[in-house]
Amino acid sequence: HLTLYVRLLDAAEEGAEWTEVTRVLFGLDPKRDSERARRVYDSHLARALWMTEHGYSGLLRSALH
């Protein structure tokens, strides 16, 4: 999921519309199911942000062992 999280963080930083992000990164159509698409976007963005604040050091430790 690391690549997905990086792309998601980049899109958020650039101010991309969440609807376009869900379409491109998750293959979801926000016009068909906007609640689900928004939930997917929000939950993945929250995890990506968590990784930058808390989980990154754990990834590095596991990669080094």
mmCIF file of N, CA and C in Angstrom:
data_model
loop_
_atom_site.group_PDB
_atom_site.id
_atom_site.type_symbol
_atom_site.label_atom_id
_atom_site.label_comp_id
_atom_site.label_asym_id
_atom_site.label_seq_id
_atom_site.Cartn_x
_atom_site.Cartn_y
_atom_site.Cartn_z
ATOM 1 N N HIS A 1 0.800 -1.201 0.000
ATOM 2 C CA HIS A 1 0.000 0.000 0.000
ATOM 3 C C HIS A 1 0.847 1.270 0.000
ATOM 4 N N LEU A 2 2.139 1.111 0.189
ATOM 5 C CA LEU A 2 3.001 2.288 0.308
ATOM 6 C C LEU A 2 2.923 3.178 -0.930
ATOM 7 N N THR A 3 2.967 2.592 -2.106
ATOM 8 C CA THR A 3 2.888 3.384 -3.340
ATOM 9 C C THR A 3 1.552 4.122 -3.420
ATOM 10 N N LEU A 4 0.491 3.440 -3.067
ATOM 11 C CA LEU A 4 -0.832 4.067 -3.066
ATOM 12 C C LEU A 4 -0.867 5.241 -2.097
ATOM 13 N N TYR A 5 -0.318 5.050 -0.903
ATOM 14 C CA TYR A 5 -0.325 6.114 0.090
ATOM 15 C C TYR A 5 0.487 7.319 -0.379
ATOM 16 N N VAL A 6 1.616 7.070 -1.000
ATOM 17 C CA VAL A 6 2.437 8.177 -1.511
ATOM 18 C C VAL A 6 1.676 8.944 -2.589
ATOM 19 N N ARG A 7 1.040 8.221 -3.494
ATOM 20 C CA ARG A 7 0.266 8.887 -4.550
ATOM 21 C C ARG A 7 -0.902 9.675 -3.959
ATOM 22 N N LEU A 8 -1.532 9.111 -2.953
ATOM 23 C CA LEU A 8 -2.646 9.783 -2.294
ATOM 24 C C LEU A 8 -2.186 11.051 -1.587
ATOM 25 N N LEU A 9 -1.073 10.973 -0.887
ATOM 26 C CA LEU A 9 -0.522 12.152 -0.217
ATOM 27 C C LEU A 9 -0.109 13.223 -1.221
ATOM 28 N N ASP A 10 0.495 12.812 -2.318
ATOM 29 C CA ASP A 10 0.867 13.766 -3.371
ATOM 30 C C ASP A 10 -0.363 14.472 -3.929
ATOM 31 N N ALA A 11 -1.406 13.705 -4.187
ATOM 32 C CA ALA A 11 -2.638 14.288 -4.730
ATOM 33 C C ALA A 11 -3.254 15.281 -3.748
ATOM 34 N N ALA A 12 -3.269 14.915 -2.475
ATOM 35 C CA ALA A 12 -3.823 15.816 -1.455
ATOM 36 C C ALA A 12 -2.998 17.092 -1.351
ATOM 37 N N GLU A 13 -1.682 16.939 -1.402
ATOM 38 C CA GLU A 13 -0.788 18.099 -1.332
ATOM 39 C C GLU A 13 -1.005 19.040 -2.521
ATOM 40 N N GLU A 14 -1.276 18.471 -3.682
ATOM 41 C CA GLU A 14 -1.494 19.269 -4.890
ATOM 42 C C GLU A 14 -2.891 19.856 -4.961
ATOM 43 N N GLY A 15 -3.753 19.467 -4.021
ATOM 44 C CA GLY A 15 -5.118 20.005 -4.003
ATOM 45 C C GLY A 15 -6.051 19.327 -4.987
ATOM 46 N N ALA A 16 -5.745 18.106 -5.369
ATOM 47 C CA ALA A 16 -6.588 17.379 -6.319
ATOM 48 C C ALA A 16 -7.963 17.115 -5.709
ATOM 49 N N GLU A 17 -8.967 17.128 -6.545
ATOM 50 C CA GLU A 17 -10.328 16.825 -6.100
ATOM 51 C C GLU A 17 -10.405 15.384 -5.630
ATOM 52 N N TRP A 18 -11.039 15.151 -4.500
ATOM 53 C CA TRP A 18 -11.138 13.798 -3.967
ATOM 54 C C TRP A 18 -11.860 12.882 -4.947
ATOM 55 N N THR A 19 -12.794 13.428 -5.721
ATOM 56 C CA THR A 19 -13.533 12.605 -6.679
ATOM 57 C C THR A 19 -12.614 12.073 -7.771
ATOM 58 N N GLU A 20 -11.705 12.899 -8.228
ATOM 59 C CA GLU A 20 -10.757 12.464 -9.255
ATOM 60 C C GLU A 20 -9.770 11.450 -8.680
ATOM 61 N N VAL A 21 -9.348 11.669 -7.454
ATOM 62 C CA VAL A 21 -8.413 10.752 -6.800
ATOM 63 C C VAL A 21 -9.042 9.369 -6.659
ATOM 64 N N THR A 22 -10.280 9.314 -6.209
ATOM 65 C CA THR A 22 -10.929 8.008 -6.047
ATOM 66 C C THR A 22 -11.130 7.326 -7.393
ATOM 67 N N ARG A 23 -11.374 8.116 -8.410
ATOM 68 C CA ARG A 23 -11.549 7.544 -9.755
ATOM 69 C C ARG A 23 -10.234 6.947 -10.254
ATOM 70 N N VAL A 24 -9.158 7.694 -10.112
ATOM 71 C CA VAL A 24 -7.862 7.266 -10.650
ATOM 72 C C VAL A 24 -7.199 6.186 -9.785
ATOM 73 N N LEU A 25 -7.133 6.413 -8.486
ATOM 74 C CA LEU A 25 -6.383 5.504 -7.623
ATOM 75 C C LEU A 25 -7.160 4.261 -7.187
ATOM 76 N N PHE A 26 -8.475 4.405 -7.057
ATOM 77 C CA PHE A 26 -9.264 3.291 -6.537
ATOM 78 C C PHE A 26 -10.229 2.694 -7.553
ATOM 79 N N GLY A 27 -10.347 3.321 -8.708
ATOM 80 C CA GLY A 27 -11.252 2.809 -9.726
ATOM 81 C C GLY A 27 -12.713 2.907 -9.338
ATOM 82 N N LEU A 28 -13.040 3.868 -8.481
ATOM 83 C CA LEU A 28 -14.416 4.056 -8.037
ATOM 84 C C LEU A 28 -15.048 5.237 -8.755
ATOM 85 N N ASP A 29 -16.346 5.140 -8.976
ATOM 86 C CA ASP A 29 -17.091 6.225 -9.604
ATOM 87 C C ASP A 29 -17.880 6.959 -8.530
ATOM 88 N N PRO A 30 -17.420 8.135 -8.123
ATOM 89 C CA PRO A 30 -18.099 8.872 -7.062
ATOM 90 C C PRO A 30 -19.524 9.302 -7.432
ATOM 91 N N LYS A 31 -19.833 9.348 -8.711
ATOM 92 C CA LYS A 31 -21.201 9.699 -9.119
ATOM 93 C C LYS A 31 -22.168 8.554 -8.841
ATOM 94 N N ARG A 32 -21.680 7.332 -8.904
ATOM 95 C CA ARG A 32 -22.528 6.159 -8.655
ATOM 96 C C ARG A 32 -22.727 5.889 -7.174
ATOM 97 N N ASP A 33 -21.663 6.019 -6.402
ATOM 98 C CA ASP A 33 -21.720 5.728 -4.972
ATOM 99 C C ASP A 33 -20.811 6.702 -4.235
ATOM 100 N N SER A 34 -21.291 7.919 -4.072
ATOM 101 C CA SER A 34 -20.451 8.967 -3.495
ATOM 102 C C SER A 34 -20.095 8.699 -2.036
ATOM 103 N N GLU A 35 -21.003 8.111 -1.277
ATOM 104 C CA GLU A 35 -20.706 7.832 0.127
ATOM 105 C C GLU A 35 -19.563 6.837 0.264
ATOM 106 N N ARG A 36 -19.627 5.761 -0.502
ATOM 107 C CA ARG A 36 -18.558 4.749 -0.444
ATOM 108 C C ARG A 36 -17.241 5.331 -0.929
ATOM 109 N N ALA A 37 -17.277 6.060 -2.047
ATOM 110 C CA ALA A 37 -16.056 6.648 -2.597
ATOM 111 C C ALA A 37 -15.424 7.603 -1.593
ATOM 112 N N ARG A 38 -16.237 8.409 -0.947
ATOM 113 C CA ARG A 38 -15.705 9.367 0.032
ATOM 114 C C ARG A 38 -15.137 8.636 1.244
ATOM 115 N N ARG A 39 -15.807 7.583 1.673
ATOM 116 C CA ARG A 39 -15.345 6.794 2.814
ATOM 117 C C ARG A 39 -13.989 6.143 2.512
ATOM 118 N N VAL A 40 -13.860 5.602 1.303
ATOM 119 C CA VAL A 40 -12.594 4.989 0.890
ATOM 120 C C VAL A 40 -11.483 6.040 0.863
ATOM 121 N N TYR A 41 -11.781 7.179 0.264
ATOM 122 C CA TYR A 41 -10.793 8.260 0.186
ATOM 123 C C TYR A 41 -10.366 8.693 1.589
ATOM 124 N N ASP A 42 -11.339 9.003 2.432
ATOM 125 C CA ASP A 42 -11.034 9.504 3.771
ATOM 126 C C ASP A 42 -10.245 8.496 4.598
ATOM 127 N N SER A 43 -10.645 7.230 4.548
ATOM 128 C CA SER A 43 -9.968 6.227 5.373
ATOM 129 C C SER A 43 -8.541 5.982 4.893
ATOM 130 N N HIS A 44 -8.345 5.928 3.592
ATOM 131 C CA HIS A 44 -6.991 5.716 3.076
ATOM 132 C C HIS A 44 -6.102 6.942 3.320
ATOM 133 N N LEU A 45 -6.660 8.121 3.178
ATOM 134 C CA LEU A 45 -5.874 9.323 3.452
ATOM 135 C C LEU A 45 -5.493 9.381 4.933
ATOM 136 N N ALA A 46 -6.401 9.019 5.807
ATOM 137 C CA ALA A 46 -6.100 9.005 7.240
ATOM 138 C C ALA A 46 -4.967 8.021 7.535
ATOM 139 N N ARG A 47 -4.998 6.847 6.916
ATOM 140 C CA ARG A 47 -3.927 5.864 7.122
ATOM 141 C C ARG A 47 -2.605 6.374 6.565
ATOM 142 N N ALA A 48 -2.656 7.013 5.401
ATOM 143 C CA ALA A 48 -1.435 7.554 4.800
ATOM 144 C C ALA A 48 -0.831 8.623 5.702
ATOM 145 N N LEU A 49 -1.674 9.490 6.237
ATOM 146 C CA LEU A 49 -1.178 10.523 7.152
ATOM 147 C C LEU A 49 -0.626 9.901 8.425
ATOM 148 N N TRP A 50 -1.293 8.867 8.932
ATOM 149 C CA TRP A 50 -0.799 8.183 10.120
ATOM 150 C C TRP A 50 0.589 7.608 9.858
ATOM 151 N N MET A 51 0.771 7.030 8.679
ATOM 152 C CA MET A 51 2.070 6.451 8.334
ATOM 153 C C MET A 51 3.170 7.505 8.365
ATOM 154 N N THR A 52 2.862 8.697 7.920
ATOM 155 C CA THR A 52 3.888 9.744 7.907
ATOM 156 C C THR A 52 4.227 10.220 9.308
ATOM 157 N N GLU A 53 3.272 10.114 10.229
ATOM 158 C CA GLU A 53 3.482 10.621 11.583
ATOM 159 C C GLU A 53 3.930 9.550 12.572
ATOM 160 N N HIS A 54 3.482 8.295 12.367
ATOM 161 C CA HIS A 54 3.733 7.269 13.375
ATOM 162 C C HIS A 54 4.315 5.972 12.816
ATOM 163 N N GLY A 55 3.910 5.584 11.649
ATOM 164 C CA GLY A 55 4.248 4.264 11.153
ATOM 165 C C GLY A 55 5.518 4.176 10.340
ATOM 166 N N TYR A 56 6.049 5.272 9.913
ATOM 167 C CA TYR A 56 7.217 5.273 9.039
ATOM 168 C C TYR A 56 8.425 4.633 9.704
ATOM 169 N N SER A 57 8.650 4.929 10.967
ATOM 170 C CA SER A 57 9.819 4.366 11.646
ATOM 171 C C SER A 57 9.708 2.848 11.750
ATOM 172 N N GLY A 58 8.501 2.326 11.925
ATOM 173 C CA GLY A 58 8.300 0.880 11.958
ATOM 174 C C GLY A 58 8.630 0.238 10.626
ATOM 175 N N LEU A 59 8.284 0.899 9.552
ATOM 176 C CA LEU A 59 8.615 0.387 8.223
ATOM 177 C C LEU A 59 10.126 0.324 8.024
ATOM 178 N N LEU A 60 10.812 1.354 8.450
ATOM 179 C CA LEU A 60 12.265 1.379 8.307
ATOM 180 C C LEU A 60 12.911 0.272 9.133
ATOM 181 N N ARG A 61 12.453 0.082 10.365
ATOM 182 C CA ARG A 61 13.015 -0.956 11.218
ATOM 183 C C ARG A 61 12.838 -2.342 10.592
ATOM 184 N N SER A 62 11.647 -2.605 10.066
ATOM 185 C CA SER A 62 11.406 -3.916 9.474
ATOM 186 C C SER A 62 12.197 -4.110 8.181
ATOM 187 N N ALA A 63 12.447 -3.059 7.449
ATOM 188 C CA ALA A 63 13.211 -3.145 6.219
ATOM 189 C C ALA A 63 14.688 -3.418 6.488
ATOM 190 N N LEU A 64 15.157 -2.952 7.627
ATOM 191 C CA LEU A 64 16.571 -3.118 7.970
ATOM 192 C C LEU A 64 16.882 -4.480 8.574
ATOM 193 N N HIS A 65 15.861 -5.190 8.985
ATOM 194 C CA HIS A 65 16.096 -6.506 9.614
ATOM 195 C C HIS A 65 15.858 -7.628 8.684
#
